[in-house]
mmCIF file of C-alpha atoms in Angstrom:
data_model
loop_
_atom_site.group_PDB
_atom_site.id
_atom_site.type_symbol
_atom_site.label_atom_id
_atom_site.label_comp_id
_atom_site.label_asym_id
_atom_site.label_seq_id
_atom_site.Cartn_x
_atom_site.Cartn_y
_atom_site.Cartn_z
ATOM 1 C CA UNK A 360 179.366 129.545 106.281
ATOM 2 C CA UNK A 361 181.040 132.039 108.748
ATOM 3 C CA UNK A 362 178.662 130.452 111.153
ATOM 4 C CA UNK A 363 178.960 126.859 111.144
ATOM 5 C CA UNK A 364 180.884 125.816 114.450
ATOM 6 C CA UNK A 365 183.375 123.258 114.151
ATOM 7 C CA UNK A 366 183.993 120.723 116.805
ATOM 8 C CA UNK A 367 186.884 119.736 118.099
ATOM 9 C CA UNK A 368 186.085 118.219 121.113
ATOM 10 C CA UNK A 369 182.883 115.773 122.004
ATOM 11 C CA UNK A 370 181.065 115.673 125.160
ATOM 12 C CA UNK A 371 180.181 111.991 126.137
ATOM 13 C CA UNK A 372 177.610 110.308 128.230
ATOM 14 C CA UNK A 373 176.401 110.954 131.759
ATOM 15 C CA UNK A 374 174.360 109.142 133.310
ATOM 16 C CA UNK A 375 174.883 109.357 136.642
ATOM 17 C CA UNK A 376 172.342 111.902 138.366
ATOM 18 C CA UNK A 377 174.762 113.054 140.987
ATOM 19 C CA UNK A 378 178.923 113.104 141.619
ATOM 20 C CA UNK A 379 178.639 110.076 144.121
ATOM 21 C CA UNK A 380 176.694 107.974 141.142
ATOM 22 C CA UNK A 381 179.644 109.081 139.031
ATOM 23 C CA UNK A 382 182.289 107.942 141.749
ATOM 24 C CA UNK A 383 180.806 104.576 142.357
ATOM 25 C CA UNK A 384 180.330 104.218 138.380
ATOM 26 C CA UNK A 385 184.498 105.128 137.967
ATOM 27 C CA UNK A 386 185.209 102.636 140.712
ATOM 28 C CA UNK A 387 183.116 99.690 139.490
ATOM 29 C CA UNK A 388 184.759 100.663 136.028
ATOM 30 C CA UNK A 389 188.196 100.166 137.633
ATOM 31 C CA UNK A 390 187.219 96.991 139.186
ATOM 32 C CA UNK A 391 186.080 95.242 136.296
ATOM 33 C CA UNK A 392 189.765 96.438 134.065
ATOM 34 C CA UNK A 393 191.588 95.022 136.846
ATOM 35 C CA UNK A 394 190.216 92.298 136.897
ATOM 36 C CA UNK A 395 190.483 91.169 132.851
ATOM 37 C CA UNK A 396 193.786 92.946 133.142
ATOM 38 C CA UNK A 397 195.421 90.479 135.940
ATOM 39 C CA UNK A 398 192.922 87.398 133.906
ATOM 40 C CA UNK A 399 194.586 88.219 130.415
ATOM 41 C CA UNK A 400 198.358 88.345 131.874
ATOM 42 C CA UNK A 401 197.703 85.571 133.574
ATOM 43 C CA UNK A 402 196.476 83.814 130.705
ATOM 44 C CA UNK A 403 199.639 85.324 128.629
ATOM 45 C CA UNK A 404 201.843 84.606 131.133
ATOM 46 C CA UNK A 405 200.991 80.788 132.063
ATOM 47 C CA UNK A 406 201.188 80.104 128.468
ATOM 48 C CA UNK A 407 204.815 81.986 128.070
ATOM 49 C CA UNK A 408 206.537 80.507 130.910
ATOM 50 C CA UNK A 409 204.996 76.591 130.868
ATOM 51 C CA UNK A 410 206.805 75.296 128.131
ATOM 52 C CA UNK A 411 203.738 72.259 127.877
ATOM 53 C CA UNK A 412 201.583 74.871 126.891
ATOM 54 C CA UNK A 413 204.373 75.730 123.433
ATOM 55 C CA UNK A 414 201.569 74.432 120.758
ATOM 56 C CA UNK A 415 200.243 76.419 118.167
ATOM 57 C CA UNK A 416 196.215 75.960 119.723
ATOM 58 C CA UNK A 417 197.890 77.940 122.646
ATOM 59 C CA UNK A 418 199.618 80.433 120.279
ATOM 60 C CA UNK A 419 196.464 81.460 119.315
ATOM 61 C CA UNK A 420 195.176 81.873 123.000
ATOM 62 C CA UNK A 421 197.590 83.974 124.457
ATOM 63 C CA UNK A 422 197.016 86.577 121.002
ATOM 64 C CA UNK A 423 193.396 86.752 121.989
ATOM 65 C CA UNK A 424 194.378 87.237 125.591
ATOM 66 C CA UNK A 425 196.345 90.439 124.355
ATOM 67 C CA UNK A 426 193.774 91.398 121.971
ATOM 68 C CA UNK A 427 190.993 91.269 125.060
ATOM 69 C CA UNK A 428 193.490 93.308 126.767
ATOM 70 C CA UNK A 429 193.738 95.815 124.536
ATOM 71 C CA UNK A 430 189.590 95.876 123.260
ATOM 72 C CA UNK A 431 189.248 97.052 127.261
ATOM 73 C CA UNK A 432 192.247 99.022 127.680
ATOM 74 C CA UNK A 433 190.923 101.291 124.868
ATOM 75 C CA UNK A 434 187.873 102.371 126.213
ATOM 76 C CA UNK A 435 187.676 101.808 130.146
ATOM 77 C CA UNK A 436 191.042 103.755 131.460
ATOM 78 C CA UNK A 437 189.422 106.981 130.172
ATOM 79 C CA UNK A 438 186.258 106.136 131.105
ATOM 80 C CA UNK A 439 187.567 105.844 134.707
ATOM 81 C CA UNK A 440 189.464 108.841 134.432
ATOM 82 C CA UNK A 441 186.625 111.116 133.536
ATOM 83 C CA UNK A 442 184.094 108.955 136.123
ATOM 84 C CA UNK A 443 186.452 110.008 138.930
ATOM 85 C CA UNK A 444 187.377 113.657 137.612
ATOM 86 C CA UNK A 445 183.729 114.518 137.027
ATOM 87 C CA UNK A 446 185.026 115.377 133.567
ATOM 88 C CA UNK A 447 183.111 114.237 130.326
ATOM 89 C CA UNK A 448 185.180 115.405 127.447
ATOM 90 C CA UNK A 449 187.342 113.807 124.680
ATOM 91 C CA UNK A 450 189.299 115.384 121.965
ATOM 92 C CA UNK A 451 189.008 114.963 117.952
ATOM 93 C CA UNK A 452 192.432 113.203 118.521
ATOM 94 C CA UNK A 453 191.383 110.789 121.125
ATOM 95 C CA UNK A 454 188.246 110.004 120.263
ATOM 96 C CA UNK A 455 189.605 108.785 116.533
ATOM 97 C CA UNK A 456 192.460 106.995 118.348
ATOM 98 C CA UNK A 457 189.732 104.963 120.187
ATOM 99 C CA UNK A 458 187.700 103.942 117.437
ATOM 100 C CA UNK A 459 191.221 103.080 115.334
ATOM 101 C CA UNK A 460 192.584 101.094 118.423
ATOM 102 C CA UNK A 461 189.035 99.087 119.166
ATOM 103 C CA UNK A 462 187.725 97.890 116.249
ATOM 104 C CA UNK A 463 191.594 97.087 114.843
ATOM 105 C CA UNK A 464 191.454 94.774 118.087
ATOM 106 C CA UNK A 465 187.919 93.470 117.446
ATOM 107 C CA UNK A 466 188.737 92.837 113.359
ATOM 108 C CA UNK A 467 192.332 91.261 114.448
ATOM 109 C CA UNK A 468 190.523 88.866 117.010
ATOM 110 C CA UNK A 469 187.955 87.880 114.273
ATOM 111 C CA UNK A 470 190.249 86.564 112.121
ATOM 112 C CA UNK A 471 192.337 84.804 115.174
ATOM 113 C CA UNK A 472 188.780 82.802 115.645
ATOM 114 C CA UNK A 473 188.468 81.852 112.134
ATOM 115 C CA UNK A 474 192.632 80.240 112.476
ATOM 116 C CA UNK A 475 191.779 78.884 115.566
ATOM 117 C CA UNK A 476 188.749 77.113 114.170
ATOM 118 C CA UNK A 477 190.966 76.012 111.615
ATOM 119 C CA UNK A 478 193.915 74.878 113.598
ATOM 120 C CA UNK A 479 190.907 72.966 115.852
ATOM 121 C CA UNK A 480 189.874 71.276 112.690
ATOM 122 C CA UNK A 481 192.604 70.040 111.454
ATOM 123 C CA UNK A 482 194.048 68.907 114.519
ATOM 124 C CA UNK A 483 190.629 66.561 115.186
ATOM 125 C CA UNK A 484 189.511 66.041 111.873
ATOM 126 C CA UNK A 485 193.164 65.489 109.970
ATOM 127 C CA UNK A 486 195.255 64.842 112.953
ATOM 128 C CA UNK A 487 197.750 62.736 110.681
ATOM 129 C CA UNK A 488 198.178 66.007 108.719
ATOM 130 C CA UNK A 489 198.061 68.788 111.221
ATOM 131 C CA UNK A 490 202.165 68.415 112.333
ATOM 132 C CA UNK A 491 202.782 69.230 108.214
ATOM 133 C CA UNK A 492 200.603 71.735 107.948
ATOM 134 C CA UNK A 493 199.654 73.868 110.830
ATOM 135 C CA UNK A 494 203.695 74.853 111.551
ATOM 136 C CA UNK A 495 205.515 77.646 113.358
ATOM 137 C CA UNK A 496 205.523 79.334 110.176
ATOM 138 C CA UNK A 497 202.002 79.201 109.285
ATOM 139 C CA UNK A 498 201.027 80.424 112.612
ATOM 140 C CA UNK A 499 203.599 83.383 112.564
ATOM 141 C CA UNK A 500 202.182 84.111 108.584
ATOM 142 C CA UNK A 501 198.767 83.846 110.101
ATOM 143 C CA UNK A 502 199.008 86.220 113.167
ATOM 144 C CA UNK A 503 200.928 88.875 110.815
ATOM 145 C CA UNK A 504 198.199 88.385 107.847
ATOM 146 C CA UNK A 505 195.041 89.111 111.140
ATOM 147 C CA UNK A 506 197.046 91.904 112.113
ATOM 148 C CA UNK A 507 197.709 93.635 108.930
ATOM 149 C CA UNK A 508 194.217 93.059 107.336
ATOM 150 C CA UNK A 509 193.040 94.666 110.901
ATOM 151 C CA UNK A 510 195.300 97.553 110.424
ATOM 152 C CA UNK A 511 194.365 98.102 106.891
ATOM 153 C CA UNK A 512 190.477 97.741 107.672
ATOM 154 C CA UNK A 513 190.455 99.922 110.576
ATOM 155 C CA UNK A 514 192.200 102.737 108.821
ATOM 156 C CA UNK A 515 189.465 102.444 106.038
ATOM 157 C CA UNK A 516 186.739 103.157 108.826
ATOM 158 C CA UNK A 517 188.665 105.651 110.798
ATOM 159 C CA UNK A 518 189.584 107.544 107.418
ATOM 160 C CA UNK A 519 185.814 107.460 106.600
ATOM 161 C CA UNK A 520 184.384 108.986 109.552
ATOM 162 C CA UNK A 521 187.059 111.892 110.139
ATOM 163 C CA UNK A 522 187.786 113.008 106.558
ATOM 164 C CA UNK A 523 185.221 115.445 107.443
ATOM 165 C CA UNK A 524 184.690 118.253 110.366
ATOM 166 C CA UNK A 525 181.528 117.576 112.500
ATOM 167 C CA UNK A 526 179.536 120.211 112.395
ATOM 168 C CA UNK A 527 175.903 119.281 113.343
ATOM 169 C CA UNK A 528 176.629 118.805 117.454
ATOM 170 C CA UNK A 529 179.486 117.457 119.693
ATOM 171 C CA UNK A 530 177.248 115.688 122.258
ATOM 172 C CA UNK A 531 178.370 111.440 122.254
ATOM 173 C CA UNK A 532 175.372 109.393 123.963
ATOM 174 C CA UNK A 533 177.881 106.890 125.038
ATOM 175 C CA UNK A 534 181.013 106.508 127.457
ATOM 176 C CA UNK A 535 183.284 106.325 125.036
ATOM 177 C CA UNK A 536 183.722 106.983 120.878
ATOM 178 C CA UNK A 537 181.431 104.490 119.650
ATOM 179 C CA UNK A 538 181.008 104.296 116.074
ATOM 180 C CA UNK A 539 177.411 104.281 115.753
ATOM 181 C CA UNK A 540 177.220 107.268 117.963
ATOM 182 C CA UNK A 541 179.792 109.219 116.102
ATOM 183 C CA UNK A 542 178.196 108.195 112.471
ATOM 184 C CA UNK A 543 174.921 109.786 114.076
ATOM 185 C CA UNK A 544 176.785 113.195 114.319
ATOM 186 C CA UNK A 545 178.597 113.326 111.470
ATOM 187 C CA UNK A 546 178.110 114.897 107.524
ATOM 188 C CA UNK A 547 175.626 113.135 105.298
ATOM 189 C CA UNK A 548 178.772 112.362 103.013
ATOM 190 C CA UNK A 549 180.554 110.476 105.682
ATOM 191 C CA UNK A 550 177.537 108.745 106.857
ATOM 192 C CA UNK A 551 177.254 107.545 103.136
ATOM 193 C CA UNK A 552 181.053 106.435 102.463
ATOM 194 C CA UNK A 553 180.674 104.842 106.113
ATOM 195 C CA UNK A 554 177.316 103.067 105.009
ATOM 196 C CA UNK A 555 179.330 101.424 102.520
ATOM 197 C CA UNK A 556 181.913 100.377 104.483
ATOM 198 C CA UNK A 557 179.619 98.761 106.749
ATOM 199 C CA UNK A 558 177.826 96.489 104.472
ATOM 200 C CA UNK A 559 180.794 95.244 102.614
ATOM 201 C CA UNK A 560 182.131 94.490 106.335
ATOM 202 C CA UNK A 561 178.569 92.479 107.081
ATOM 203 C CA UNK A 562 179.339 90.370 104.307
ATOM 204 C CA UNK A 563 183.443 89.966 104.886
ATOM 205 C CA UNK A 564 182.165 89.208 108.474
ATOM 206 C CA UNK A 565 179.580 86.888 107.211
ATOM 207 C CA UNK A 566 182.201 84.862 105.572
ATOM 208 C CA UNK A 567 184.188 84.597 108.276
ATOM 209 C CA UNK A 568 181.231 83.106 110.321
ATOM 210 C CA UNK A 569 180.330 80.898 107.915
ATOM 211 C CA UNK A 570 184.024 79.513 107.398
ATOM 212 C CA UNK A 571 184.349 79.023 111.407
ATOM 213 C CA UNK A 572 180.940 77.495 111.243
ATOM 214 C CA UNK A 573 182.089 74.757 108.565
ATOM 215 C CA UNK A 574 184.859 74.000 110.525
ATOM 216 C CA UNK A 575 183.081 73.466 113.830
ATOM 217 C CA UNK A 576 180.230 71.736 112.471
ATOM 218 C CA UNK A 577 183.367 69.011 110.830
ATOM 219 C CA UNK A 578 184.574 68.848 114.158
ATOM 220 C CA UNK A 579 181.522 68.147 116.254
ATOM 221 C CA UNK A 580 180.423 65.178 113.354
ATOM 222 C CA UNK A 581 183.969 63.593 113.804
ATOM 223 C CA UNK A 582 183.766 63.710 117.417
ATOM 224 C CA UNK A 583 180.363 61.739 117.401
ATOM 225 C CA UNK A 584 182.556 59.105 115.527
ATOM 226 C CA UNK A 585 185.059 58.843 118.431
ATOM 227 C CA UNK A 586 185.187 55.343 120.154
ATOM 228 C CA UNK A 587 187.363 56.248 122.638
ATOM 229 C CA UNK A 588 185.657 57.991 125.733
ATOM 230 C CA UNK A 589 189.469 59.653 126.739
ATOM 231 C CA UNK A 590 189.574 60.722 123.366
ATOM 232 C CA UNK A 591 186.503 62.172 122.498
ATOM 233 C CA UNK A 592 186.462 64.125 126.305
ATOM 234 C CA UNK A 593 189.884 65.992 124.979
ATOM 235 C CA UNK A 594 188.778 66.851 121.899
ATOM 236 C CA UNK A 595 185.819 68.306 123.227
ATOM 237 C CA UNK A 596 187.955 69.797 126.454
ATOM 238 C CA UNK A 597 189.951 71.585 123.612
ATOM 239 C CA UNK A 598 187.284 72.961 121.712
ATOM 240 C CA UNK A 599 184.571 73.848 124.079
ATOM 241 C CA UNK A 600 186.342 77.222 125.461
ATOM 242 C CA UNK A 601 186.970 78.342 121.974
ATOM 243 C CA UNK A 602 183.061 77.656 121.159
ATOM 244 C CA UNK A 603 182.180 79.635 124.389
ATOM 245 C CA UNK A 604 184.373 82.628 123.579
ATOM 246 C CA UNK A 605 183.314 82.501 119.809
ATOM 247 C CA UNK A 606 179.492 82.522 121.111
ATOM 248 C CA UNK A 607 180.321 85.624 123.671
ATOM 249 C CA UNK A 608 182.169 87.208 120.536
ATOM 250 C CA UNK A 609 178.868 86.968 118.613
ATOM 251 C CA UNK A 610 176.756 87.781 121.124
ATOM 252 C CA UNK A 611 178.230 91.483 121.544
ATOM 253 C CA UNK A 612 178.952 91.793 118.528
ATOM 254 C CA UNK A 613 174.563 90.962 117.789
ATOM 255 C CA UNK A 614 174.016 93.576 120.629
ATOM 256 C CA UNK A 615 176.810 96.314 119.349
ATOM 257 C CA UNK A 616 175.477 95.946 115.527
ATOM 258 C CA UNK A 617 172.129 95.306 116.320
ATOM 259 C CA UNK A 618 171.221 97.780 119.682
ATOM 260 C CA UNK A 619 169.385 100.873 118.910
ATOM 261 C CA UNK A 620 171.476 104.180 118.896
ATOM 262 C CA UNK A 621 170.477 106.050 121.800
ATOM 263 C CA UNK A 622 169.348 109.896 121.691
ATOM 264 C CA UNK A 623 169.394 110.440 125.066
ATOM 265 C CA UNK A 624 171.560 109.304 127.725
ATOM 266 C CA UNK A 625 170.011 105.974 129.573
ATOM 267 C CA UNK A 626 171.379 103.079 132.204
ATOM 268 C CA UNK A 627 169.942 100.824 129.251
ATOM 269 C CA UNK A 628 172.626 102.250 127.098
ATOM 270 C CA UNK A 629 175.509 102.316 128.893
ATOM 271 C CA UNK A 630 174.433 98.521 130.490
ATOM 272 C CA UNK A 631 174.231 97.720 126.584
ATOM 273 C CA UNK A 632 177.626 99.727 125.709
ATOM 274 C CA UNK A 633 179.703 97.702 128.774
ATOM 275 C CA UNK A 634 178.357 94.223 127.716
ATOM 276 C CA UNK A 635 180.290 94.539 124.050
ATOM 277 C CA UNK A 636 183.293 96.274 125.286
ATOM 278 C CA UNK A 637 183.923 94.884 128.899
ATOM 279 C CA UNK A 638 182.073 91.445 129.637
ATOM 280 C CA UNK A 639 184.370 89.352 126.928
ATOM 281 C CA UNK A 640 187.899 90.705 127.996
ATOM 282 C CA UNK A 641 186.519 89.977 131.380
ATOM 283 C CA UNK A 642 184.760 86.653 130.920
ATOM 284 C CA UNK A 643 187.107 85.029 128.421
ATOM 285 C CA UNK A 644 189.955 84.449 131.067
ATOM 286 C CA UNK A 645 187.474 82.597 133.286
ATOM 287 C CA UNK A 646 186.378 80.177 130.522
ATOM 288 C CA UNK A 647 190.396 79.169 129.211
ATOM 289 C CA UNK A 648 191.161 78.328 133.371
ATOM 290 C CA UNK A 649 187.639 76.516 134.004
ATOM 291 C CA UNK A 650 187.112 74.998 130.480
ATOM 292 C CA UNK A 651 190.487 74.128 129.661
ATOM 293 C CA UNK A 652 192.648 71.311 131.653
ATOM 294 C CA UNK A 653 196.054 72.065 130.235
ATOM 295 C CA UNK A 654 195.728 75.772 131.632
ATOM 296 C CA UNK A 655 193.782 74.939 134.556
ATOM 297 C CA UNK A 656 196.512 72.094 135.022
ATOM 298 C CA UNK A 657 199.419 75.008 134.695
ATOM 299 C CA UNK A 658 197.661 77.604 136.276
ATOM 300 C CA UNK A 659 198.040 74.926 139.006
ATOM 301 C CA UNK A 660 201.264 74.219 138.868
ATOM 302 C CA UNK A 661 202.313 78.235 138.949
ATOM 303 C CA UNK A 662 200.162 78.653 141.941
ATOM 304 C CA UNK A 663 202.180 75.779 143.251
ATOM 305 C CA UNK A 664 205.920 76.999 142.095
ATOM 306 C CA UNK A 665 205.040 80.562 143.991
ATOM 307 C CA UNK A 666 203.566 78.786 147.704
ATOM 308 C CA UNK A 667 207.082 76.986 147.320
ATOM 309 C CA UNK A 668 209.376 80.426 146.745
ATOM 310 C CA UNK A 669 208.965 81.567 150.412
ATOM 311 C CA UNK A 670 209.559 78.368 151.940
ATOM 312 C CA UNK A 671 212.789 78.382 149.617
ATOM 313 C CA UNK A 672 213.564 81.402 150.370
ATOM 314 C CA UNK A 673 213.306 80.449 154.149
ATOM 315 C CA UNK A 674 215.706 77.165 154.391
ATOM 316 C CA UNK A 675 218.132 79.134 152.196
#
């Protein structure tokens, strides 16, 4: 027992052969935050300020904007930081606070989809009801309810995988604390208690997908019924982002749940690793300004406001 070496500190992925490699990765890293960072404030902010945009669909948007803000903020800043230093470690501490922090983010999200699926439904399927029922109230109760049940379920997994010391090696095959990579390290106990967590999560998950699912499938059949041409192109203009971020959603979460855990360090993995943590915090702003007209429409009308400040500014 006096032998057994107890790490505090993990050694993560490189797999850049040489210090320029590393560079260019912490740069293209850097370029890819800023650029979901100034799509999700935008996003936030063209929904804060245009008071057209005050709706409860919209509600929802601008909490998934944050939440994409802070899945990427999580992981990529320290990423960057140890690209450009040449540096590869990350302590206990950090390391737990980025799995907490990421998948409290990804559960909170999961449940904004299902209410936003919801809130779509009723809106095109019950539109005479949806004024009674989906109210300022109910969409405050329903953003604390995501938020606490993400809080509480995160704990449960970060509790699970640190209650014990790792022991067995420090070395992460990944850029940053991914859970599969630190489940691979750790105690047999944890990796059983963890094991459990995971497949009553496949099946809370499951029901999520299947509720978001129901409600999708409702909408698309009442759309078909739609006489109206104007009508049925709104509906679908209102739901068609929300289907394209749900499908990216799924899609990383297939590859995060579903890739292989890598042994050694490979561009495959890390391609795999920045797909599910970067590409829907990054794509996601795109789709609400090119799928949606009522952002597109006030993105257009900010872009408008600010080309008119100067020449205020000037006759003043």
């Amino acid at each position: 027992m006096d032998n057994i070496t107890i790490f505090t500190e993990f050694l993560l992925m490189d797999v850049a052969g040489s210090r320029e490699l590393q560079v260019l990765q912490g740069v293209l890293f850097l370029l890819i935050y800023l650029g979901a960072l100034t799509g999700n404030l935008v996003t936030v902010a063209i929904i804060v300020t245009d008071t057209r945009l005050h709706s409860p669909m919209y509600f929802f948007i601008g909490n998934v904007a944050l939440l994409d803000l802070g899945t990427i903020s999580v992981v990529v800043p320290k990423a960057v930081v140890n690209s450009l230093t040449g540096s590869k470690m990350i302590s206990l501490t950090e390391c737990a606070a980025q799995i907490f922090l990421f998948v409290v983010f990804a559960a909170v999200e999961i449940a904004f989809l299902v209410v936003m699926s919801y809130d779509r439904y009723m809106a095109i399927c019950r539109p005479l009801h949806y004024g009674l029922t989906i109210t300022p109230t109910l969409c405050a109760q329903a953003a604390a309810g995501s938020w606490a049940s993400g809080l509480v379920y995160s704990a449960m997994h970060t509790g699970a995988l640190f209650w014990l010391p790792f022991t067995k090696t420090n070395v992460i095959q990944q850029y940053f604390c991914d859970i599969p990579q630190v489940l691979r390290i750790s105690s047999p106990d944890v990796q059983l208690s963890e094991s459990v967590l995971i497949a009553v999560s496949v099946c809370l998950v499951l029901a999520c997908f299947v509720s978001m699912f129901l409600s999708y499938a409702n909408i698309c059949s009442t759309v078909l019924k739609i006489c109206s041409v104007e009508a049925r192109n709104k509906a679908v203009s209102t739901c068609t982002p929300q289907l394209a971020i749900l499908l990216l959603f799924c899609i990383s979460m297939v590859v995060a749940v579903l890739g292989p855990t890598a042994e050694q360090p490979s561009l495959r993995n890390l391609l795999t690793a920045m797909f599910y943590t970067m590409a829907p915090p990054f794509v996601n702003p795109v789709i609400y300004c090119l799928r949606n007209r009522d952002i597109n429409a006030a993105l257009g009308r900010m872009f408008s406001q600010c080309a008119q400040l100067p020449v205020r500014a000037f006759l003043a």
